PDB file of C-alpha atoms in Angstrom:
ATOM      1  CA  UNK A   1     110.105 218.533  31.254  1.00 48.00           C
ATOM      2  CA  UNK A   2     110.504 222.174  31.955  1.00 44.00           C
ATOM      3  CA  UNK A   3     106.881 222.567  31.217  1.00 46.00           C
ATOM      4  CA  UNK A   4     105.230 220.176  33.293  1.00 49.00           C
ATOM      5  CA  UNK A   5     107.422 221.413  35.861  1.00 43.00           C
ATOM      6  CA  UNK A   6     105.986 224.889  35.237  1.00 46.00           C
ATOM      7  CA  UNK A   7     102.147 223.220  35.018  1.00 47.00           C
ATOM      8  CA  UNK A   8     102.962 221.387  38.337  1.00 44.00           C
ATOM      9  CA  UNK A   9     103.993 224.642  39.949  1.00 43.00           C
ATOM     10  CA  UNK A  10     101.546 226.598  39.027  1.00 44.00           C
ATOM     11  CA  UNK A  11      98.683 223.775  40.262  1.00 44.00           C
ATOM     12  CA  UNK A  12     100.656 223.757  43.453  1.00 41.00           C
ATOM     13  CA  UNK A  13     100.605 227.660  43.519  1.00 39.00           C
ATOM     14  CA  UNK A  14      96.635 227.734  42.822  1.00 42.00           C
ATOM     15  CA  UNK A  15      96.126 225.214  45.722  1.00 43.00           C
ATOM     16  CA  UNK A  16      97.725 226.789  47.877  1.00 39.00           C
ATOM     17  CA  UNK A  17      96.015 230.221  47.238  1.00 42.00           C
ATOM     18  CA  UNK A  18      92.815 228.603  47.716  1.00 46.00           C
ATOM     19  CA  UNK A  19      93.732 226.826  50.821  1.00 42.00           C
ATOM     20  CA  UNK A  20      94.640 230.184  52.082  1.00 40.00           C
ATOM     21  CA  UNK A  21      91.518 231.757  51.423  1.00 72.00           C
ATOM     22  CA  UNK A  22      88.366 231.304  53.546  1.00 91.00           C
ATOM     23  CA  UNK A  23      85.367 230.010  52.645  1.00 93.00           C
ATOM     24  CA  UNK A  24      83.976 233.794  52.722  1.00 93.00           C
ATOM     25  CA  UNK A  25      86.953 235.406  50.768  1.00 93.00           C
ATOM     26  CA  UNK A  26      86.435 232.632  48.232  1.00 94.00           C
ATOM     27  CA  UNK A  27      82.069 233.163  48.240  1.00 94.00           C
ATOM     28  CA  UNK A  28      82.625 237.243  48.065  1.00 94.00           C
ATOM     29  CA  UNK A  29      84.650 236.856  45.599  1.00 93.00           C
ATOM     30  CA  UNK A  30      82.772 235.244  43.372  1.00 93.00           C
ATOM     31  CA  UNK A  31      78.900 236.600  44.729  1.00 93.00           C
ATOM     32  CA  UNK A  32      80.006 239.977  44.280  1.00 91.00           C
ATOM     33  CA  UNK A  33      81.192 239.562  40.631  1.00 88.00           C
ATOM     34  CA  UNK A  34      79.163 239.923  37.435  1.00 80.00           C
ATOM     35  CA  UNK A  35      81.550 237.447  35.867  1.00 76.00           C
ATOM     36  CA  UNK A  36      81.816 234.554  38.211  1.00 76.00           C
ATOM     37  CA  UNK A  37      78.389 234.618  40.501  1.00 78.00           C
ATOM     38  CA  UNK A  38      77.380 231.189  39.263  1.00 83.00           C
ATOM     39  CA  UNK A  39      80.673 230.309  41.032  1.00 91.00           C
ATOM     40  CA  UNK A  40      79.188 231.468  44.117  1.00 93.00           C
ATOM     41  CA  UNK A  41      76.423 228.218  44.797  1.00 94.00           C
ATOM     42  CA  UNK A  42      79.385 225.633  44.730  1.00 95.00           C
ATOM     43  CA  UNK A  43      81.492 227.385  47.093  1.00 95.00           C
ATOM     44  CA  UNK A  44      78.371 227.741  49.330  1.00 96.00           C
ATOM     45  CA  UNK A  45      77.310 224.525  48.944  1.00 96.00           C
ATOM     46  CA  UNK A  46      80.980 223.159  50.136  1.00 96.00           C
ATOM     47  CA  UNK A  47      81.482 226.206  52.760  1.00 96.00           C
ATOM     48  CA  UNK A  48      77.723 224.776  54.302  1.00 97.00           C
ATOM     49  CA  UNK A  49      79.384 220.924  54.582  1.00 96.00           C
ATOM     50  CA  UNK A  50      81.992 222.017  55.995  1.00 95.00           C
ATOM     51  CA  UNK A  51      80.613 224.634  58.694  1.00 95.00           C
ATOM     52  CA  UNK A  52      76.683 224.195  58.848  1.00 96.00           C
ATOM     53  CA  UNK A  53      76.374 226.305  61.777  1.00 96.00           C
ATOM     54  CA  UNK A  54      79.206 228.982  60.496  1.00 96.00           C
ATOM     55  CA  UNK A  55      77.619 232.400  61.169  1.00 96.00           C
ATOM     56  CA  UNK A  56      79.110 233.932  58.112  1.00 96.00           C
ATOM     57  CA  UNK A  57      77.898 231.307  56.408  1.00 96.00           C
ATOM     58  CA  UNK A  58      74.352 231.748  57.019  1.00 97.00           C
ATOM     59  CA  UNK A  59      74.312 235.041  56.374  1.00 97.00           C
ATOM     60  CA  UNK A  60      76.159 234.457  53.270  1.00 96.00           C
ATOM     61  CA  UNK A  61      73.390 231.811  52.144  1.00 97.00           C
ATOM     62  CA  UNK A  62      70.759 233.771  52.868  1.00 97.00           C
ATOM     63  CA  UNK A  63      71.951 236.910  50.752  1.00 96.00           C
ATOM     64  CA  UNK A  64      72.403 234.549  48.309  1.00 96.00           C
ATOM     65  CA  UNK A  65      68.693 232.832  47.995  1.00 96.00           C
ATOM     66  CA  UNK A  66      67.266 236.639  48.406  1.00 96.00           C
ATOM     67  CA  UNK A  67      69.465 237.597  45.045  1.00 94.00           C
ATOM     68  CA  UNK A  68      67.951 234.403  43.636  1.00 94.00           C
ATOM     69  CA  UNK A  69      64.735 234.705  44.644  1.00 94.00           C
ATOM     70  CA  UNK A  70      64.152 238.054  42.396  1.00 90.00           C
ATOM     71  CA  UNK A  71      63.649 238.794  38.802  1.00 83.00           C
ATOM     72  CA  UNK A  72      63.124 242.076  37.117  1.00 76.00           C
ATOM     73  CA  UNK A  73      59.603 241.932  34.785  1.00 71.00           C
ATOM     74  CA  UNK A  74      57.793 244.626  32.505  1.00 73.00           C
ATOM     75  CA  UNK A  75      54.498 245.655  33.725  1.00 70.00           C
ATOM     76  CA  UNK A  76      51.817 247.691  32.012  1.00 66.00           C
ATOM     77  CA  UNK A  77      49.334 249.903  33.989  1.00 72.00           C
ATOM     78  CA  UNK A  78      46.717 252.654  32.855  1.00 63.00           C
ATOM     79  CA  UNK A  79      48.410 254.436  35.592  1.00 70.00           C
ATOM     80  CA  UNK A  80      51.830 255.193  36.543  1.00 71.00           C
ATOM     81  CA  UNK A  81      53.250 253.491  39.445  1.00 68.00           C
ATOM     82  CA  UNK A  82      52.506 254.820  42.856  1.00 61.00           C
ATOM     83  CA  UNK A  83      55.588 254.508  44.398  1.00 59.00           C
ATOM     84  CA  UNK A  84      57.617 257.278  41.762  1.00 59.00           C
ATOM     85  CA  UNK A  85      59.522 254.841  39.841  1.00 61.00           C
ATOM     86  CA  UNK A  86      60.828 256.025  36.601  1.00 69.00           C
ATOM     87  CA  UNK A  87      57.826 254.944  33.333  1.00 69.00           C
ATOM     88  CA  UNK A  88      57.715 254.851  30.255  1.00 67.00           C
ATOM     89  CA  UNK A  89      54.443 256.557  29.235  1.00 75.00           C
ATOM     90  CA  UNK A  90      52.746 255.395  26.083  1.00 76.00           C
ATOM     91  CA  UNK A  91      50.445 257.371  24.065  1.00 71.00           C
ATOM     92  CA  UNK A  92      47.824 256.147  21.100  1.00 62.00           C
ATOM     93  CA  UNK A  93      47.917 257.543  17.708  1.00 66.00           C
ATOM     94  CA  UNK A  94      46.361 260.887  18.233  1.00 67.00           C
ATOM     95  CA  UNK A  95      48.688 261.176  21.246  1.00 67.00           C
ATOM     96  CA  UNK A  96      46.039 260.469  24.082  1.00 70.00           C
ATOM     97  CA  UNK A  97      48.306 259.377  27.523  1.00 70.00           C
ATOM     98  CA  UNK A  98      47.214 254.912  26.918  1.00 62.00           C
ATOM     99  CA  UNK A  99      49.146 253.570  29.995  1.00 67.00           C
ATOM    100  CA  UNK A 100      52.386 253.198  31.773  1.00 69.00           C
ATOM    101  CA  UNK A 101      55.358 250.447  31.230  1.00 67.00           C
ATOM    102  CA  UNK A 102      57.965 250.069  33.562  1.00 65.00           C
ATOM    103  CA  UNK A 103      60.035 247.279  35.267  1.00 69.00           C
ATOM    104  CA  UNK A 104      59.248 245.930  38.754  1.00 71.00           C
ATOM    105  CA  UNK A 105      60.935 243.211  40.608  1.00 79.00           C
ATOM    106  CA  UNK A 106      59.137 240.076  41.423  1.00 83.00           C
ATOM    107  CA  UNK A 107      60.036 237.204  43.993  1.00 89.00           C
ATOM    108  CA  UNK A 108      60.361 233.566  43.548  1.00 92.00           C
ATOM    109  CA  UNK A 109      58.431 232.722  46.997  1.00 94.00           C
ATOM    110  CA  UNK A 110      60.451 228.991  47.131  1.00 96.00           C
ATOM    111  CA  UNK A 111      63.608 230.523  47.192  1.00 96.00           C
ATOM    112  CA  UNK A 112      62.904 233.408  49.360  1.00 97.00           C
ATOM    113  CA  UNK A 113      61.493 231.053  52.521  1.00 97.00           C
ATOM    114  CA  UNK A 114      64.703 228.779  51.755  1.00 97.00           C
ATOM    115  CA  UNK A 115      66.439 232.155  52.204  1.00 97.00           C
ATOM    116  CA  UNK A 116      64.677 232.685  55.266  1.00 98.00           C
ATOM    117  CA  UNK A 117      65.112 229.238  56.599  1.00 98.00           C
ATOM    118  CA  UNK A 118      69.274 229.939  56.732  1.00 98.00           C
ATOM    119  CA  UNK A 119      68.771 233.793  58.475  1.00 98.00           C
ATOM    120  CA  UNK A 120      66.174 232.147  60.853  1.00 98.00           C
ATOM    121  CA  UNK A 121      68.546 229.411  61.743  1.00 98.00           C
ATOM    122  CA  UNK A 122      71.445 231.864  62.363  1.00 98.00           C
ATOM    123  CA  UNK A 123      69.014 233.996  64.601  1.00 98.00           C
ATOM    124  CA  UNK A 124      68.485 231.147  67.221  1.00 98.00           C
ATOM    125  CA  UNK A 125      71.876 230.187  67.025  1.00 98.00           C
ATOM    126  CA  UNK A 126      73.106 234.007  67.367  1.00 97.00           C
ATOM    127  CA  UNK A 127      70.191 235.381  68.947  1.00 97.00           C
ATOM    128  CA  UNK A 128      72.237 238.537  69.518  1.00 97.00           C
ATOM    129  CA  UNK A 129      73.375 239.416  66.363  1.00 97.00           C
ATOM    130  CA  UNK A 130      71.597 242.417  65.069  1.00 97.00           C
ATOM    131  CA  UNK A 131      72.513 242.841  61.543  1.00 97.00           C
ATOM    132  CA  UNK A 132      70.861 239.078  61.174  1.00 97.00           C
ATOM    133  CA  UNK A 133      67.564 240.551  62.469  1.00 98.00           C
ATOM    134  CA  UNK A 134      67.829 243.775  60.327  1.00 97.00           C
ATOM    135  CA  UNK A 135      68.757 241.646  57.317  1.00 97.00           C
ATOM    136  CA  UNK A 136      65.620 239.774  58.053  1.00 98.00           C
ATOM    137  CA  UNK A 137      63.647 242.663  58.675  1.00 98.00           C
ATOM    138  CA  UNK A 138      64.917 243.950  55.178  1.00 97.00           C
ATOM    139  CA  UNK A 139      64.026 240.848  53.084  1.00 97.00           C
ATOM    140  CA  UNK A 140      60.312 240.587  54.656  1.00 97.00           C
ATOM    141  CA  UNK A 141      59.534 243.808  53.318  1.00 96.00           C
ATOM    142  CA  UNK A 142      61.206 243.836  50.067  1.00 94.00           C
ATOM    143  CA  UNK A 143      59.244 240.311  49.279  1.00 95.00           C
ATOM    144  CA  UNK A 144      56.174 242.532  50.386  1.00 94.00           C
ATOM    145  CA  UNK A 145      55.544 240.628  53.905  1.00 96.00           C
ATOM    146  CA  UNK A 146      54.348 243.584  54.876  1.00 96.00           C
ATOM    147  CA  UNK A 147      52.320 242.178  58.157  1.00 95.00           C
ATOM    148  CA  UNK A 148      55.499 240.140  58.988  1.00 97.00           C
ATOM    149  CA  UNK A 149      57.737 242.936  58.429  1.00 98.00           C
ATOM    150  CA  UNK A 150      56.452 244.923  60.997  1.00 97.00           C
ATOM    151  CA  UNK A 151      55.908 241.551  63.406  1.00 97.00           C
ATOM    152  CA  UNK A 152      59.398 241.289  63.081  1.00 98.00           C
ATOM    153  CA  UNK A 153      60.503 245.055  64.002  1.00 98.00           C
ATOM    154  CA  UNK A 154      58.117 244.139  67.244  1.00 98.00           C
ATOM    155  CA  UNK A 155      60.135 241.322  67.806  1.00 98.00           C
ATOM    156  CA  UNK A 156      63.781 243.528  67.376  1.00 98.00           C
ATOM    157  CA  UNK A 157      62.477 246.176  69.990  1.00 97.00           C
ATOM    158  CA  UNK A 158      61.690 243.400  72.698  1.00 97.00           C
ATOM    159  CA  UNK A 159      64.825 241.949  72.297  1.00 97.00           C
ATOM    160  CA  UNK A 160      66.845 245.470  72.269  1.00 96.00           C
ATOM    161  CA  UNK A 161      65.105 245.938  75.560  1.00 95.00           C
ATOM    162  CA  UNK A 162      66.005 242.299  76.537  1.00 96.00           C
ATOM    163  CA  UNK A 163      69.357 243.043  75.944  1.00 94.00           C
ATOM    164  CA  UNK A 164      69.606 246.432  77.361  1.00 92.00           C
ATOM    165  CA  UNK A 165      70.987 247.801  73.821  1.00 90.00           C
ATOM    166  CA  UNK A 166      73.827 245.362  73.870  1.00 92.00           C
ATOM    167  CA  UNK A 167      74.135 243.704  70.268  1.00 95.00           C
ATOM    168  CA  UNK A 168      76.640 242.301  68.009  1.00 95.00           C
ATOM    169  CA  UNK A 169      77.580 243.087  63.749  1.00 92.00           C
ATOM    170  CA  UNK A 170      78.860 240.980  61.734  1.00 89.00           C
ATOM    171  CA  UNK A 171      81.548 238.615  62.629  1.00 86.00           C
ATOM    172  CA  UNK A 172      80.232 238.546  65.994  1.00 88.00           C
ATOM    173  CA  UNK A 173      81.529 242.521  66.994  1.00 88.00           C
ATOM    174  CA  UNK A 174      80.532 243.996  69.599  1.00 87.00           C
ATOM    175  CA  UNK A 175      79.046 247.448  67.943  1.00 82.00           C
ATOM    176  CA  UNK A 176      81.499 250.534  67.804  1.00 81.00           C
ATOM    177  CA  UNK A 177      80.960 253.828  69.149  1.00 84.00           C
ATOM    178  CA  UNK A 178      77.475 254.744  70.316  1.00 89.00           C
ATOM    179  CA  UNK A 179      75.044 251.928  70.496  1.00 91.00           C
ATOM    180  CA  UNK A 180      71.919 253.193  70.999  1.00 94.00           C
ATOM    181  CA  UNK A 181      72.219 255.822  68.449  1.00 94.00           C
ATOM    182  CA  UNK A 182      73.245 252.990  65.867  1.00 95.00           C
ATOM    183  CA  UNK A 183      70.425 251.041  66.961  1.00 96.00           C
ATOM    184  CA  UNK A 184      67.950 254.112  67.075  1.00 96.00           C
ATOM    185  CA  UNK A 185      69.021 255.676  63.837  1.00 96.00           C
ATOM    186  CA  UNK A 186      68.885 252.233  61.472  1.00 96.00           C
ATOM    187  CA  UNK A 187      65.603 251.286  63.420  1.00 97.00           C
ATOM    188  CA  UNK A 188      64.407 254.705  62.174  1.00 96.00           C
ATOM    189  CA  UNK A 189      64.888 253.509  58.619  1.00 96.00           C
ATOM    190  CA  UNK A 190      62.268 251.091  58.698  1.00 97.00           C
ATOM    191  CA  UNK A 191      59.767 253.362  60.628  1.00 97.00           C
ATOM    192  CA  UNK A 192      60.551 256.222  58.005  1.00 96.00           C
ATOM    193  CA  UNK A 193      59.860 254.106  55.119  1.00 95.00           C
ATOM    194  CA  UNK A 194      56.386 252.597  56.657  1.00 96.00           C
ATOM    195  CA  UNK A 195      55.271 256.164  57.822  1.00 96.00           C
ATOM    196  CA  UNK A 196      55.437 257.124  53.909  1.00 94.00           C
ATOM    197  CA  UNK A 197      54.212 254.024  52.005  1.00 91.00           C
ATOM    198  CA  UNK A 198      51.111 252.802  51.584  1.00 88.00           C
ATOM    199  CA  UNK A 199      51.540 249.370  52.094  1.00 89.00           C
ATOM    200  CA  UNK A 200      50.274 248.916  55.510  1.00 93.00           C
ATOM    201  CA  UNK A 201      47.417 250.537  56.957  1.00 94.00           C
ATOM    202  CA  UNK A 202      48.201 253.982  58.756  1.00 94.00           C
ATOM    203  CA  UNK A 203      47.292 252.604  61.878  1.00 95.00           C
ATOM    204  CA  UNK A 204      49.683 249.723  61.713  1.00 96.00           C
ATOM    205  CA  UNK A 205      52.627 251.914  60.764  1.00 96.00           C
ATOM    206  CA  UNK A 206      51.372 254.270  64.037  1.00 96.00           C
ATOM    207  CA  UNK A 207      51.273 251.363  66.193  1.00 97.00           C
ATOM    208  CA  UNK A 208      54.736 250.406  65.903  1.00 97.00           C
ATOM    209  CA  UNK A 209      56.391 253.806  65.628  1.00 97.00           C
ATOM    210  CA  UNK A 210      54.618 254.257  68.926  1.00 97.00           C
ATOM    211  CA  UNK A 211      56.341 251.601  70.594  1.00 97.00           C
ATOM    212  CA  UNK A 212      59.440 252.751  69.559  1.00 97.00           C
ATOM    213  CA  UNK A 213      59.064 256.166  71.240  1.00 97.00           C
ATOM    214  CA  UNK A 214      57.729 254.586  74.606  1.00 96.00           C
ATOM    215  CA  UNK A 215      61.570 252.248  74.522  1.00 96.00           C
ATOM    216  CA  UNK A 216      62.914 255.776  73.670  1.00 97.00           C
ATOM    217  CA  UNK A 217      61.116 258.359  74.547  1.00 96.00           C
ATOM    218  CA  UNK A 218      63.785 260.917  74.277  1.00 95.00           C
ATOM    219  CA  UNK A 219      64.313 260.456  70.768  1.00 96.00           C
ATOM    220  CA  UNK A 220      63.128 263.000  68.111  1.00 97.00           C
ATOM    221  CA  UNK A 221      63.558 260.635  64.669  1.00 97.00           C
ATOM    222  CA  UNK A 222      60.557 258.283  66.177  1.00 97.00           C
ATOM    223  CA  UNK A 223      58.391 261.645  67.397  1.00 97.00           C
ATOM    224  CA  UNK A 224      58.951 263.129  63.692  1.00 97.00           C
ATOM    225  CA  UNK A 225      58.119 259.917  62.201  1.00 97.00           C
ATOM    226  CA  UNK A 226      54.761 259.979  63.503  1.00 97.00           C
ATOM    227  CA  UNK A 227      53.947 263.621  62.567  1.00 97.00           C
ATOM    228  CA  UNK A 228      55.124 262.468  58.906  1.00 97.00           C
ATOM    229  CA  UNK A 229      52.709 259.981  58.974  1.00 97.00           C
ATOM    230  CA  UNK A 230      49.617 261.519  60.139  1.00 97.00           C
ATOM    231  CA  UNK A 231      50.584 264.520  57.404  1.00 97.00           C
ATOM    232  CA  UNK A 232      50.570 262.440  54.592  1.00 96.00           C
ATOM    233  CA  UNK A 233      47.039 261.421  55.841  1.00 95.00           C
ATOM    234  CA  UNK A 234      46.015 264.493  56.021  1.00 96.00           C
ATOM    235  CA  UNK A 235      45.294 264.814  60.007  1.00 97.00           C
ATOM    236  CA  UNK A 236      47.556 267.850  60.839  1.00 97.00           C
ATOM    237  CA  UNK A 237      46.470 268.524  64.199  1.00 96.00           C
ATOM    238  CA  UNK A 238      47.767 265.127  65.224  1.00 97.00           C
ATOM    239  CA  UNK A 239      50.639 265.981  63.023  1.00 97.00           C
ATOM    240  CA  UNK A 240      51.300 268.967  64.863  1.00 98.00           C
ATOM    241  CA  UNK A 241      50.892 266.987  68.208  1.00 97.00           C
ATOM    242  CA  UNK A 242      53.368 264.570  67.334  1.00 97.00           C
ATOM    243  CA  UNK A 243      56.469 267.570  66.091  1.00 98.00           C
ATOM    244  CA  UNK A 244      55.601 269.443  68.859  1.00 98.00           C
ATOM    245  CA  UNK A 245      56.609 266.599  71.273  1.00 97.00           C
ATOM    246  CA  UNK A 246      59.960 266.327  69.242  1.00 98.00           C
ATOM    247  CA  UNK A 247      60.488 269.927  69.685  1.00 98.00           C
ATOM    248  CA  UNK A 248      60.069 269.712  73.397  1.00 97.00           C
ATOM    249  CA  UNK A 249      62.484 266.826  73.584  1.00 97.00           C
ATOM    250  CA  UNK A 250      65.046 268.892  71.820  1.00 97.00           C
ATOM    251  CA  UNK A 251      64.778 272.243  70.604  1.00 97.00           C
ATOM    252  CA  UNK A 252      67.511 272.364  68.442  1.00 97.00           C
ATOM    253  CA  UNK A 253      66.838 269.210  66.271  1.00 97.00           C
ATOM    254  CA  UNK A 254      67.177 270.438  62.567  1.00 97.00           C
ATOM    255  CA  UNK A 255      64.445 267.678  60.806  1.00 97.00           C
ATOM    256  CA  UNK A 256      62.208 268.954  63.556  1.00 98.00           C
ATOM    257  CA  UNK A 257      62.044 272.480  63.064  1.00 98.00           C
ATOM    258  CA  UNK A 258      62.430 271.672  58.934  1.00 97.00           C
ATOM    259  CA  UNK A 259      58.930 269.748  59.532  1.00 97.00           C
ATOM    260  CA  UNK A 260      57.175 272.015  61.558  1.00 98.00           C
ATOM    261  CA  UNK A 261      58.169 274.925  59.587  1.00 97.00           C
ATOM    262  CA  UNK A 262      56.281 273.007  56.529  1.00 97.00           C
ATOM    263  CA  UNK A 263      53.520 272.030  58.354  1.00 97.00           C
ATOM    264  CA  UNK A 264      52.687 275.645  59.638  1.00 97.00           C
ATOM    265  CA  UNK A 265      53.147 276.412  55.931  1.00 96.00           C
ATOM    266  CA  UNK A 266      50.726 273.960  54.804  1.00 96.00           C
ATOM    267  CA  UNK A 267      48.682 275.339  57.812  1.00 96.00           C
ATOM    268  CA  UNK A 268      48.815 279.207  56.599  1.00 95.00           C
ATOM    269  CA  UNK A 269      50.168 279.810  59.633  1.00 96.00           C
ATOM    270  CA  UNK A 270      52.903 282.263  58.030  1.00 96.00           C
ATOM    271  CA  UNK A 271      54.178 283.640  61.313  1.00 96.00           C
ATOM    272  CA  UNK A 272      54.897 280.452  63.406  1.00 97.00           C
ATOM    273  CA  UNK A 273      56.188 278.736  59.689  1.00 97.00           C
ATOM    274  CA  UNK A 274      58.322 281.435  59.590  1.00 96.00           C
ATOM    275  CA  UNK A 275      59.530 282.250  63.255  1.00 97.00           C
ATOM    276  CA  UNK A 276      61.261 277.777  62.835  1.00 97.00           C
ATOM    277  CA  UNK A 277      62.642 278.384  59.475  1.00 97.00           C
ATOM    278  CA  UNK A 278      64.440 281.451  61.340  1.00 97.00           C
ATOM    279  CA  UNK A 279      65.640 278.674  63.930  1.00 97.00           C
ATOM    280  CA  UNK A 280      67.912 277.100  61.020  1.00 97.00           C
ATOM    281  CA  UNK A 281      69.592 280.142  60.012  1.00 96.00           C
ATOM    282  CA  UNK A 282      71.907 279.085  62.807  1.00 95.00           C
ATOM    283  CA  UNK A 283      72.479 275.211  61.031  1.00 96.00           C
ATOM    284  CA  UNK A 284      76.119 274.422  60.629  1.00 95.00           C
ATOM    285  CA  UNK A 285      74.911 272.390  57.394  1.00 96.00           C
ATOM    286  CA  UNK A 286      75.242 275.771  54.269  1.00 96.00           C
ATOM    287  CA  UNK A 287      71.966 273.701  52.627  1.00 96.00           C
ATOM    288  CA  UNK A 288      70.155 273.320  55.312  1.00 97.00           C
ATOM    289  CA  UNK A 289      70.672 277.472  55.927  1.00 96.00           C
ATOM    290  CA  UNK A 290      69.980 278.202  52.316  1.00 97.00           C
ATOM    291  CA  UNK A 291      66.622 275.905  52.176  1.00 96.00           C
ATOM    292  CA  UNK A 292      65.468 278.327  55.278  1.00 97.00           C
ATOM    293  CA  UNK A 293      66.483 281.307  53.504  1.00 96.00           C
ATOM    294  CA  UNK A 294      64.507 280.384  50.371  1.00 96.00           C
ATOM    295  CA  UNK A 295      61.661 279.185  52.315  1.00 96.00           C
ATOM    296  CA  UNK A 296      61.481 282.679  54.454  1.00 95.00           C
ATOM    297  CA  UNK A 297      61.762 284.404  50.953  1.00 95.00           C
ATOM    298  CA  UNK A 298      58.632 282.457  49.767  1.00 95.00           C
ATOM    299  CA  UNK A 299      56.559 283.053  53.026  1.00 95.00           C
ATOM    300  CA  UNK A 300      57.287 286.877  52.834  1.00 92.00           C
ATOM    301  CA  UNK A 301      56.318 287.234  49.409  1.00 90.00           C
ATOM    302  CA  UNK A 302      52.673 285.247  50.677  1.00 86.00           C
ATOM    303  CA  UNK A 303      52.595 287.789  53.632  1.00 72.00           C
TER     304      UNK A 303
END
């Protein structure tokens, strides 16, 4: 008797914890766990019938079908891979380089559009709630949309100008502290990572970052991002067009002065190199002073 008493108690006891949770606590939970993230489809599944327009919920569904949607494959290539990811190299038996192996991560397209289909549905329904559109912008290029992707960032900078910088997080927040920085610096993220990849066209990745400096023309990330990219291609004079208009905006800004006292470098222009390497002697950051240092070192030993 005592025993089914303590079986009864203890049902009554798990009930009751999971009647206190929330549908999130319980998905989390279980998502976010090696051990019990087969758990997590059930409790979505139930958590979508009982709140299909939920925010939380959406979101939560569509981080789940992106997980899904990917799997982790060996690939072989003659060459290694072009984006610096760790290789094995293989050699032949009189130790001649024979190719490359290394994993990559490829994406079920079914599950990735039903994925979408949930973040797209929470985006009209919460039209302001910006880390929906990031998350989408995220998943678009991870799954290598790469022409969506940057649709999409298009789309984010007409609506931050539609909403005069006013967004929500997650849970429906209104954003802490300093909006626009929030907004400019994770926008930046994106435009960094297409000014340095090849997988759009330079003049794509240009075309964007431009619009972002005419919505904010006093910012220096979107300005550098540009001189990065033209660079890489190997057009410094536009390079050195595009960090000199960051340097005019602000004279101070550290990534600035770090880029065009490379570019000079690159350049052989010793002096001028030199004379914004000097500049961050006065950095607060101790590596940022001890980079210059060893960088003013190396151009006086060229001199």
């Amino acid at each position: 008797m005592k025993m089914r008493l303590s079986i009864l108690i203890s049902t009554l006891l798990i009930s009751a914890t999971l009647a206190a949770q929330t549908y999130k606590e319980r998905f989390d939970a279980a998502f976010y766990s090696d051990s019990s993230v087969h758990l997590a489809l059930p409790i979505l599944r139930a958590w979508e019938s009982a709140s299909p327009n939920d925010p939380e919920m959406l979101v939560s569904a569509f981080n789940f079908y992106f997980h899904a949607s990917q799997e982790e494959v060996s690939q072989f290539s003659l060459t290694p891979p072009s984006d610096g990811r760790e290789a094995y190299a293989i050699t032949d038996s009189a130790g001649n380089s024979a190719g490359y192996m290394y994993s990559k991560i490829v994406f079920d397209e079914a599950l990735i559009t039903k994925g979408l289909g949930y973040i797209n549905r929470g985006i009209e329904l919460f039209p302001k709630r910006l880390d929906m559109h990031f998350g989408k912008a995220y998943v678009l290029y991870e799954a290598g949309m790469y022409q969506e992707h940057v649709a999409y960032l298009e789309k984010i900078l007409e609506l931050d100008s539609d909403y005069n910088g006013e967004w929500l997080w997650s849970d429906g927040q209104l954003l802490e502290g300093d909006q626009e920085q929030f907004f400019t610096e994770s926008f930046q993220d994106y435009l960094g990572t297409l000014a340095t990849t090849d997988a759009v066209e330079p003049s794509v990745a240009e075309g964007i970052i431009l619009k972002a400096k005419e919505s904010y023309p006093e910012n220096t990330s979107f300005a550098n991002d540009l001189g990065v990219l033209w660079f890489l291609e190997g057009d410094l004079e536009k390079a050195e067009k595009a960090l000199l208009e960051a340097y005019d905006i602000d004279e101070t800004d550290e990534v600035t002065l770090g880029n065009l006292g490379y570019l000079y470098l690159q350049m052989s222009q010793l002096s001028e190199s030199k004379s914004y390497y000097e500049k961050l002697l006065t950095s607060d950051d101790s590596t940022t002073i001890e980079y210059a240092k060893a960088q003013i070192q190396f151009i006086g030993e060229q001199e």
